[in-house]
Structures are given as C-alpha cells and as structure tokens.
PDB file of C-alpha atoms (C1' of nucleotides) in Angstrom:
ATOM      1  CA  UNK T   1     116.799  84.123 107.016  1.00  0.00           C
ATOM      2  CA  UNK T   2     115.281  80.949 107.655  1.00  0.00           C
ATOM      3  CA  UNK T   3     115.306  78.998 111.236  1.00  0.00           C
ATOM      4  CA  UNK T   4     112.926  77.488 113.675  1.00  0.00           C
ATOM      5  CA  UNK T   5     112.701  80.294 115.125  1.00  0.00           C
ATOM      6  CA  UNK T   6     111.480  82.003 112.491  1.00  0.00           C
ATOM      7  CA  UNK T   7     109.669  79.321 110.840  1.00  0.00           C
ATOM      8  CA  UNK T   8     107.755  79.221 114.342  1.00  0.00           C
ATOM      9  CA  UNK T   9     106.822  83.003 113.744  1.00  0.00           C
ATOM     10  CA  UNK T  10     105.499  82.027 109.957  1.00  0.00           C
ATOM     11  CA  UNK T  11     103.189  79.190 111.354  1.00  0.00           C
ATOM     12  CA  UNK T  12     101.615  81.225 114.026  1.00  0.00           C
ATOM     13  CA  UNK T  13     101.035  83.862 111.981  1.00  0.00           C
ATOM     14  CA  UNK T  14      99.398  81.809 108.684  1.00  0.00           C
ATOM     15  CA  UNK T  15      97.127  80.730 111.772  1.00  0.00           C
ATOM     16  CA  UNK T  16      96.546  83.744 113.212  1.00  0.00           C
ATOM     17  CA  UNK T  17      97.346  86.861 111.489  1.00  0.00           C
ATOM     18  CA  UNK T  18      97.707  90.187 112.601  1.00  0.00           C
ATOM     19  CA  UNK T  19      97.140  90.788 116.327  1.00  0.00           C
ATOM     20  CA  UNK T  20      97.744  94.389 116.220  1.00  0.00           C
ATOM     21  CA  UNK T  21      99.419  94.528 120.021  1.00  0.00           C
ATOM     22  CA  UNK T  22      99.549  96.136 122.176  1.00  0.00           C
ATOM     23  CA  UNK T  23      95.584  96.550 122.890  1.00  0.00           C
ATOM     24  CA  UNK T  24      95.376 100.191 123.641  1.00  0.00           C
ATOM     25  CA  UNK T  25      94.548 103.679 123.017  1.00  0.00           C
ATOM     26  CA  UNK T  26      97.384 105.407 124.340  1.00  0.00           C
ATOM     27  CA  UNK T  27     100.748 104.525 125.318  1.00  0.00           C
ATOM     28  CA  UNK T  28     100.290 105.640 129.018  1.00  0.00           C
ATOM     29  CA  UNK T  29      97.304 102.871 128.555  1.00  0.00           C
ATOM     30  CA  UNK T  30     100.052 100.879 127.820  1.00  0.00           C
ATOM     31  CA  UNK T  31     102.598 101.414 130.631  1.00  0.00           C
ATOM     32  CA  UNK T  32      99.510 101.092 133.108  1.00  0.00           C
ATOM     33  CA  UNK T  33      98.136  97.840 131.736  1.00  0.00           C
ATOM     34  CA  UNK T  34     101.976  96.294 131.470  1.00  0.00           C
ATOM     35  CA  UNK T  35     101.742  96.291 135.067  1.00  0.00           C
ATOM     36  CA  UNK T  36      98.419  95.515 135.791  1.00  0.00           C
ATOM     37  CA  UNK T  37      98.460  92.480 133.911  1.00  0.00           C
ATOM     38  CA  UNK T  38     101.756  91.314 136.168  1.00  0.00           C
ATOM     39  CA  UNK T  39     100.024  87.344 136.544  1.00  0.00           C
ATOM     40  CA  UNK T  40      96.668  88.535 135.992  1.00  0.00           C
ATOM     41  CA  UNK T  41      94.371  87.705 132.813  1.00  0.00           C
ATOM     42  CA  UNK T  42      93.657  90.437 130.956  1.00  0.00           C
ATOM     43  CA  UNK T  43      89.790  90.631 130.820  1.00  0.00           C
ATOM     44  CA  UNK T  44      90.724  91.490 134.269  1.00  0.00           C
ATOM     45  CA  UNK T  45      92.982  93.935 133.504  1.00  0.00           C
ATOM     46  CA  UNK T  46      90.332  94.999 131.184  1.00  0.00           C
ATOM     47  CA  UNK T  47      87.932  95.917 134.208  1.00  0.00           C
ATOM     48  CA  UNK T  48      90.690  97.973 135.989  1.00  0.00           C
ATOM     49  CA  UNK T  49      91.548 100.270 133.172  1.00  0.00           C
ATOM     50  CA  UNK T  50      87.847 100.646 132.378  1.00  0.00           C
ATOM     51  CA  UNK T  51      87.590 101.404 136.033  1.00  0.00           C
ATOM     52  CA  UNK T  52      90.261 103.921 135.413  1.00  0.00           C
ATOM     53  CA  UNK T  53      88.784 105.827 132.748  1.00  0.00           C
ATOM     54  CA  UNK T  54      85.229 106.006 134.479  1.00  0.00           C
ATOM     55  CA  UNK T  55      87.248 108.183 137.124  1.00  0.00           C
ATOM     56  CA  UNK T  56      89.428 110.228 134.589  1.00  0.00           C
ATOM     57  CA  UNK T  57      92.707 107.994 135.832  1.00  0.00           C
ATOM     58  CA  UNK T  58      93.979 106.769 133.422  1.00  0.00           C
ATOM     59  CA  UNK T  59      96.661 108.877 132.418  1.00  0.00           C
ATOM     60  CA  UNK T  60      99.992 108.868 134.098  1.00  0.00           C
ATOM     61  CA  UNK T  61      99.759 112.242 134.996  1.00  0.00           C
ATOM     62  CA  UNK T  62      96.692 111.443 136.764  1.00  0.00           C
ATOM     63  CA  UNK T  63      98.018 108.808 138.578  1.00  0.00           C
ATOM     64  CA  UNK T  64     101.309 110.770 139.758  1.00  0.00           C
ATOM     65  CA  UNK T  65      98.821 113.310 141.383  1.00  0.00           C
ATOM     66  CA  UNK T  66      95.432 111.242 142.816  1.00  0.00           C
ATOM     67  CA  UNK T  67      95.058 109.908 145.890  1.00  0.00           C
ATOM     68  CA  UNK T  68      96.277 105.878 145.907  1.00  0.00           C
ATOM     69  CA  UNK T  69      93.370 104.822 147.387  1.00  0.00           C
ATOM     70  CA  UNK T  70      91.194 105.806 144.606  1.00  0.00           C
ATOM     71  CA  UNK T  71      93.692 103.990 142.142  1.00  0.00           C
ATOM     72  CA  UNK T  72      93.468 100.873 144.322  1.00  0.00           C
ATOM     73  CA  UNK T  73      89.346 101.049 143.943  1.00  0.00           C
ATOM     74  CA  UNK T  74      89.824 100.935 140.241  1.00  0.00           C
ATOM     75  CA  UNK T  75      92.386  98.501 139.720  1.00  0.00           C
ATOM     76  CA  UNK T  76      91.046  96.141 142.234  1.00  0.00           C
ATOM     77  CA  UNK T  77      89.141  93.415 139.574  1.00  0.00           C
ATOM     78  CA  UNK T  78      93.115  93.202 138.237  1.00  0.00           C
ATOM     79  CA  UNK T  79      93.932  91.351 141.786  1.00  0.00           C
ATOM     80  CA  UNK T  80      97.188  92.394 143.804  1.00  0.00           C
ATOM     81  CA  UNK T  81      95.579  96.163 143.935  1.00  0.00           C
ATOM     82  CA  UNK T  82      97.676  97.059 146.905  1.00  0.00           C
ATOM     83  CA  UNK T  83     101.453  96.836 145.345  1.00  0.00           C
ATOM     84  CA  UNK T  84     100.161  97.173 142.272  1.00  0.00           C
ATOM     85  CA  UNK T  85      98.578 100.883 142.905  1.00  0.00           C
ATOM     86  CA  UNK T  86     102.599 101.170 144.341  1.00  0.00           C
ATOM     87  CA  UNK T  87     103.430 100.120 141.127  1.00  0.00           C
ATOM     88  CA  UNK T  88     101.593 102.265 139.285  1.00  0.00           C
ATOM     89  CA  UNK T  89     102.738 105.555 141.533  1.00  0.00           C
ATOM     90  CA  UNK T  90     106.455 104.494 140.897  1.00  0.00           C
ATOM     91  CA  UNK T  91     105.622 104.183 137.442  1.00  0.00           C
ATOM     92  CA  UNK T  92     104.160 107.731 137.117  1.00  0.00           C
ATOM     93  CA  UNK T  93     106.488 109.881 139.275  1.00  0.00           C
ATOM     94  CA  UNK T  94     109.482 108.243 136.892  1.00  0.00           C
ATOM     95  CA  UNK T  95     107.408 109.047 133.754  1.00  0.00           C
ATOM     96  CA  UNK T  96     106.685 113.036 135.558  1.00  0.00           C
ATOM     97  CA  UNK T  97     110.113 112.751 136.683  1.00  0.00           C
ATOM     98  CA  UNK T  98     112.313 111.803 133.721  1.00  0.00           C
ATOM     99  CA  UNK T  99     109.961 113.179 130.934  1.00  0.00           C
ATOM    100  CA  UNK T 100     107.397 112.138 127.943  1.00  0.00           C
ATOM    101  CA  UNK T 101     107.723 109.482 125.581  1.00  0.00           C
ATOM    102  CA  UNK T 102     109.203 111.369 122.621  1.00  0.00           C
ATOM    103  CA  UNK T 103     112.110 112.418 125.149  1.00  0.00           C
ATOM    104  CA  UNK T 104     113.027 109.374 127.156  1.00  0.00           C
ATOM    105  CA  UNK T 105     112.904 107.660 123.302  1.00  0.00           C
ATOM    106  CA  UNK T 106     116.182 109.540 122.281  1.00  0.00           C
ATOM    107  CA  UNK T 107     117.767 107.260 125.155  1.00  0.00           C
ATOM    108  CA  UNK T 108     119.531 103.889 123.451  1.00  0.00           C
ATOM    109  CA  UNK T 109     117.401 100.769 124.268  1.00  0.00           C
ATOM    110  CA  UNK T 110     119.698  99.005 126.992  1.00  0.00           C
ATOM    111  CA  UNK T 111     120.119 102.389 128.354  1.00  0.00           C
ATOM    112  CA  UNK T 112     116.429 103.045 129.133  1.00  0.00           C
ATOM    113  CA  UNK T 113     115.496  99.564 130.050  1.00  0.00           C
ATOM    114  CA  UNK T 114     117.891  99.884 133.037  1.00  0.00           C
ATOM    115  CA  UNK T 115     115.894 102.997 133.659  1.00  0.00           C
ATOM    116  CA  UNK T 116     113.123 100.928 133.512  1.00  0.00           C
ATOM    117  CA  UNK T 117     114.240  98.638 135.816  1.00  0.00           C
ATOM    118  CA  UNK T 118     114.800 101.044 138.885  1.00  0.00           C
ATOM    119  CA  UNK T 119     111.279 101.671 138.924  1.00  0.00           C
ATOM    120  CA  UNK T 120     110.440  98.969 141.731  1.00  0.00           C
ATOM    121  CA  UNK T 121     107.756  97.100 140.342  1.00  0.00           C
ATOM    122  CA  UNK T 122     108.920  97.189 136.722  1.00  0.00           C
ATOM    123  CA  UNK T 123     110.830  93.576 135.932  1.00  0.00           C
ATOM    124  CA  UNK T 124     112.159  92.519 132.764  1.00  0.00           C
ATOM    125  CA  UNK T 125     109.203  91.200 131.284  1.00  0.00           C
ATOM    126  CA  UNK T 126     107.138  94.557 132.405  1.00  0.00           C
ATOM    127  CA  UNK T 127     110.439  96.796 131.230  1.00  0.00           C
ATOM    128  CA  UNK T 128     110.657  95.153 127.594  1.00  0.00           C
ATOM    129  CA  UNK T 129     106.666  95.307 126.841  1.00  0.00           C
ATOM    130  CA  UNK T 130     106.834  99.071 127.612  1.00  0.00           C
ATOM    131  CA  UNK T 131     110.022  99.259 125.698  1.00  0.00           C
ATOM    132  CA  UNK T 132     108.672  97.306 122.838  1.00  0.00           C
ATOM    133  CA  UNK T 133     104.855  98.561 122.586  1.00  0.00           C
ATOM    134  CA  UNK T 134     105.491 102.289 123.659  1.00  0.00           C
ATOM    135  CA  UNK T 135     108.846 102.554 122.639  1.00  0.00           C
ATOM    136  CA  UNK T 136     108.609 101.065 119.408  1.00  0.00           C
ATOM    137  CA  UNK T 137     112.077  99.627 120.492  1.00  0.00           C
ATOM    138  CA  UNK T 138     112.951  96.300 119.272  1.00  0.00           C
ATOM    139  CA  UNK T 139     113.242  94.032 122.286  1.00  0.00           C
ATOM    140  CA  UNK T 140     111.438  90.780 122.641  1.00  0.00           C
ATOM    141  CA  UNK T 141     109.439  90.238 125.566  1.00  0.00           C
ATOM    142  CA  UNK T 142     109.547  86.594 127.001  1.00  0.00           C
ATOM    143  CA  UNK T 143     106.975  85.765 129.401  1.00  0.00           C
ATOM    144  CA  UNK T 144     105.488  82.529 131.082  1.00  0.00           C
ATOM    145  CA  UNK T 145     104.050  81.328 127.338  1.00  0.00           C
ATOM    146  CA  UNK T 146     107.432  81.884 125.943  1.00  0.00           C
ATOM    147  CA  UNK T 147     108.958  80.030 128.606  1.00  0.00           C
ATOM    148  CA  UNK T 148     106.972  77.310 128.090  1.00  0.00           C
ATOM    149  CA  UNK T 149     107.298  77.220 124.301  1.00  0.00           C
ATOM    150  CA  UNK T 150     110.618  76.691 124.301  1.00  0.00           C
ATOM    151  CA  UNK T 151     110.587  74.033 126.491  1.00  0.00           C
ATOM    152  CA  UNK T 152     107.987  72.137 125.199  1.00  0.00           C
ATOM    153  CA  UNK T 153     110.011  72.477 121.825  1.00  0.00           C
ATOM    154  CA  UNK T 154     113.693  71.825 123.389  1.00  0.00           C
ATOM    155  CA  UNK T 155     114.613  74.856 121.898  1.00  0.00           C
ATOM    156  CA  UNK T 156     117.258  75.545 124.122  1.00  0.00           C
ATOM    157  CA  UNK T 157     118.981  74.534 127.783  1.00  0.00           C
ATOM    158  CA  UNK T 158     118.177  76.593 129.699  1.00  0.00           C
ATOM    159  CA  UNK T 159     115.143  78.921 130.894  1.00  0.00           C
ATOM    160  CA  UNK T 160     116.452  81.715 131.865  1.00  0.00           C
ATOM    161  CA  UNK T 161     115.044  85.424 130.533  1.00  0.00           C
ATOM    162  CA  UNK T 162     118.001  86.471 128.803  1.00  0.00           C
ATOM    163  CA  UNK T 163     119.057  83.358 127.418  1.00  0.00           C
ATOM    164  CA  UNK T 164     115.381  82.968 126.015  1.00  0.00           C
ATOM    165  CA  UNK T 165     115.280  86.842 124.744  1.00  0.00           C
ATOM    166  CA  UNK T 166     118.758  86.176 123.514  1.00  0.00           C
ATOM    167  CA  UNK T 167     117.661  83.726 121.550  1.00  0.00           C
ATOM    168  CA  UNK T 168     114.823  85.291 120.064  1.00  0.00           C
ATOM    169  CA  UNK T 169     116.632  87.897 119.005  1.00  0.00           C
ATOM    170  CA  UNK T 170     119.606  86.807 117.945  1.00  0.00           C
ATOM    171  CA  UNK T 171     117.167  84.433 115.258  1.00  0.00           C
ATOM    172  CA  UNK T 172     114.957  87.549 114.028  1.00  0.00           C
ATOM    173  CA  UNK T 173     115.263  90.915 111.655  1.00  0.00           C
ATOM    174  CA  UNK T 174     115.419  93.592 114.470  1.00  0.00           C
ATOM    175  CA  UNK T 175     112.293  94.907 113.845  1.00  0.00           C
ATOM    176  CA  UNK T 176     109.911  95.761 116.726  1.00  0.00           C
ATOM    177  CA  UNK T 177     106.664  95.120 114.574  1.00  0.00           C
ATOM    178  CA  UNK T 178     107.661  91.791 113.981  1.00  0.00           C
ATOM    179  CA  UNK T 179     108.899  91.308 117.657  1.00  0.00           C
ATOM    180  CA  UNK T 180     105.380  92.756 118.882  1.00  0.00           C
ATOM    181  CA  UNK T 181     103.554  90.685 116.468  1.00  0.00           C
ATOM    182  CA  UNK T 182     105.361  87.344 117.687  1.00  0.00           C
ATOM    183  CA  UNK T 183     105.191  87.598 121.427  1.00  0.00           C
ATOM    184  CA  UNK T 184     101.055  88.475 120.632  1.00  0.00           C
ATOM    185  CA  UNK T 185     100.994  85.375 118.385  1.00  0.00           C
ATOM    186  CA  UNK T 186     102.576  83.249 120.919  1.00  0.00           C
ATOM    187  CA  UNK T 187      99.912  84.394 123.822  1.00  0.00           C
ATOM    188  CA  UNK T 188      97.596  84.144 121.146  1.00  0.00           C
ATOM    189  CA  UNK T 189      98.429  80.447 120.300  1.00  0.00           C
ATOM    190  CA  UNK T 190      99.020  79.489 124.264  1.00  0.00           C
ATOM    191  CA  UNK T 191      95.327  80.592 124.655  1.00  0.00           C
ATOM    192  CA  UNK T 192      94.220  78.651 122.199  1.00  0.00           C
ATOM    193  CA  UNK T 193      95.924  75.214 122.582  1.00  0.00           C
ATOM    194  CA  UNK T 194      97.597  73.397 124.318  1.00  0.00           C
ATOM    195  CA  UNK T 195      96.701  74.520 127.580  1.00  0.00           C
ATOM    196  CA  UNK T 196      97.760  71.478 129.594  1.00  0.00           C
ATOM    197  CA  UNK T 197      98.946  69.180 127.007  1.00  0.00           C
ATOM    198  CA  UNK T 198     101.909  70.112 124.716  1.00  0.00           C
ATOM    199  CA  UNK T 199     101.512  70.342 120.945  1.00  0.00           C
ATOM    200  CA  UNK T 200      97.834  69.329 120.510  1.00  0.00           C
ATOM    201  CA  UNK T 201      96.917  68.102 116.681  1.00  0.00           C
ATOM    202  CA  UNK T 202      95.809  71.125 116.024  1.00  0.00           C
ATOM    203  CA  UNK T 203      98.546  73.376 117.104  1.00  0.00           C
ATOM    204  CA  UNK T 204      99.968  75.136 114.664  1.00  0.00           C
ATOM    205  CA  UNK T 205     103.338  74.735 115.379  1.00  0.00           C
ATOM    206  CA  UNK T 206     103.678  70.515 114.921  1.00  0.00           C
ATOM    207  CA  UNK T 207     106.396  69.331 113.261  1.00  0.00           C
ATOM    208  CA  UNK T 208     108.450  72.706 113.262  1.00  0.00           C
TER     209      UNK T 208
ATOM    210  C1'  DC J   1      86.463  72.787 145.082  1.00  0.00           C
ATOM    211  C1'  DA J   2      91.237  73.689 143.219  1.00  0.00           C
ATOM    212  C1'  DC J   3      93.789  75.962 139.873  1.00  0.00           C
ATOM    213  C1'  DC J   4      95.478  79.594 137.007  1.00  0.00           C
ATOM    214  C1'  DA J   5      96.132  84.309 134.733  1.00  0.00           C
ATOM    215  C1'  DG J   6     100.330  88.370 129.307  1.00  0.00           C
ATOM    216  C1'  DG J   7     105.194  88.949 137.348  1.00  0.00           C
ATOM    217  C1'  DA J   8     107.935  91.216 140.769  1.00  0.00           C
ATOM    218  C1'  DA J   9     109.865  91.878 145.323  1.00  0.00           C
ATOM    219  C1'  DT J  10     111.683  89.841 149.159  1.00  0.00           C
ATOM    220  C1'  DG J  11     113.925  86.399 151.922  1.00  0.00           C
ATOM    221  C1'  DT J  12     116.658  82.202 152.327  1.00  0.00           C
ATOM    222  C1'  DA J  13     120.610  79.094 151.456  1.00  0.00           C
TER     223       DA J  13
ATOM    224  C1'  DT Q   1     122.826  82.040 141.546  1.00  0.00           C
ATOM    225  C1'  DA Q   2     118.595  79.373 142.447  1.00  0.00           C
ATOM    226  C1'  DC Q   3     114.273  78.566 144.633  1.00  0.00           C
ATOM    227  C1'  DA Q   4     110.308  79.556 147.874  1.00  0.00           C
ATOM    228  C1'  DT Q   5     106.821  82.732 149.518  1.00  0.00           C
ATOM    229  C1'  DT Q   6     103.684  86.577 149.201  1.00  0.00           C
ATOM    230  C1'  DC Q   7     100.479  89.422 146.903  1.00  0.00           C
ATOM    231  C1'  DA Q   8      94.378  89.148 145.456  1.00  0.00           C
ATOM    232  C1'  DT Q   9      90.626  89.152 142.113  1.00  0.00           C
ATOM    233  C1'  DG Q  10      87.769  86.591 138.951  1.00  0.00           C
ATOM    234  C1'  DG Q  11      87.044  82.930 135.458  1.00  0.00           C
ATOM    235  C1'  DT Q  12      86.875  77.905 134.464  1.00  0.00           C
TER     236       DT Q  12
END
DNA sequence: CACCAGGAATGTA
DNA sequence: TACATTCATGGT
C-alpha cells in the first residue's frame, strides 16, 4: 500500500513516533475528556478532569448521579462549563442507560456511532474519538488540524467530514492503532509547525 | 489587546 | 445544504 496518504502517516511518524493516544487512564476518562476538549486546549481540559478526580467525579457513573452544579465547578478551567456539564449528563445517562463498554462493543461500528450521535452534545468528531480510543473501533477522527491538512496539501475538493474521513480511510489498513496513532501525529505535528504559515522548512511533511 | 484551542447545537436562508 | 452565532476559560 503506498499513497500520500500513507506516505503522510510514515513522515509524521519518523518525526514523531509513538504518541500512545488517547491520554488517559480509563476509558470513561476518555468519553469525558472527548467532550471537554470540544474547542478547548487540552492543558485545559487537563485542569477539569484533575478537578474531577479531586471530587471522586470522574467516572460516568458518578456523573449520571451528582449534582450538575458540582460537575460545572470542576470542569469550569475547560471553558463552555454550562452545556458542557449537559454534555457530560447526556453522556452518562446513555452510558447507565444502554450499558458498559464490553456490551455496547458487540454493536457494529456505524451502528453505535449513530447511537453516539443521539446523545446531544456528541458530534461526529466527539462520536468517532470515543469510537476509536474506547472502542478500539477503526474510524478516523477528522478534526480542525485534519481539515486544515488537507487543504493546505490540496488533497481533496472538498472539506466536508465525511468526504475527509472517507478519504482517510479508504487510503489506510483498517486498523484502529494506526488510525489512533495518525490523527495524534497530525495534532502532534499542527502543534508543532506551521501554526499560521503552511508547510514551514521544517515540517515534516514537505514535498509529500 | 486580540486571537485561538483536539466542536456542537441552533437558527437562518 | 451551507453559513452565522453562541457558548467561556486560560494561554500566548
């Protein structure tokens, strides 16, 4: 298999290495900061969940049954505190609702990421990082970084979500590691360089 | 001081 | 379908 795409992956990650994504100890850790982080950096988020586990939160579980109000205290250095303690609730009571992990994994990917999606305050970008990190599914989260990858590169007409996933992962082995390892290397590398200016001299990804 | 950060919901045309 | 607005804190 060899194509930009992929070629893209190999340069970013000769760079970079392993990122090890998603940066958490559990995967309810990871449902809860996939929504905190919604256009927030995440040494932010960082303070929230910290917040969280200071006041035993930080489970889903917890945050089906506590008060929102303490929630919103925690999560407040994260920014948008009010619908995002929603969020969170929503989040839960689907989780306490529908069931753990291990069950709601026997579902097929499409089939749970619509699931995903009726939780109001879980998009497509928020849907296919909890699919991909806690559901080991293989589904390629695009986000702003993405978006602005393949534009800079003219990799395609259009920036639209699907049509970017699509292309992602119609280019790559379906393989979730590699999918989580990519959309890490590509924050990764957005952080890094290129912040205003596209393909600096020492981006890693000139000339691909 | 302005601008942005690992978005999503809502309203408008 | 395609944009515009709103939500809010903290770093640069």
């Amino acid at each position: 298999m060899k194509n930009r795409i992929y070629e893209m992956y190999e340069r970013l990650f000769e760079r970079f290495s392993y990122q090890y994504w998603w940066p958490a100890q559990t995967k309810d850790e990871i449902v809860i900061g996939a929504i905190l982080t919604q256009n927030t950096a995440w040494h932010n988020v960082e303070k929230a969940i910290s917040n969280l586990k200071n006041s035993n939160l930080c489970s889903l579980s917890k945050i089906h049954t506590s008060n929102i109000e303490d929630i919103k205290d925690c999560i407040k250095p994260a920014g948008f505190f009010n619908q995002k303690a929603r969020y969170l609730k929503n989040t839960a009571d689907f989780f306490i609702k529908n069931g753990s992990f291990s069950k709601l994994n026997s579902y097929d990917a499409q089939t749970l990421r619509k699931m995903l999606l009726s939780i109001k305050g879980v998009g497509k970008e928020t849907a296919d990082s909890i699919l991909l990190y806690a559901f080991d599914k293989a589904i390629f989260v695009v986000d702003a970084y993405t978006k602005r990858l393949v534009k800079r590169h003219n990799l395609i007409d259009t920036l639209s979500y699907d049509a970017i996933q699509n292309l992602f992962m119609q280019n790559l082995i379906k393989d979730a590691k590699l999918f989580g390892e990519y959309h890490a290397l590509i924050v990764k590398n957005a952080k890094e360089f290129c912040k205003s200016k596209p393909l600096c001299e020492h981006c890693p990804l000139l000339g691909v």
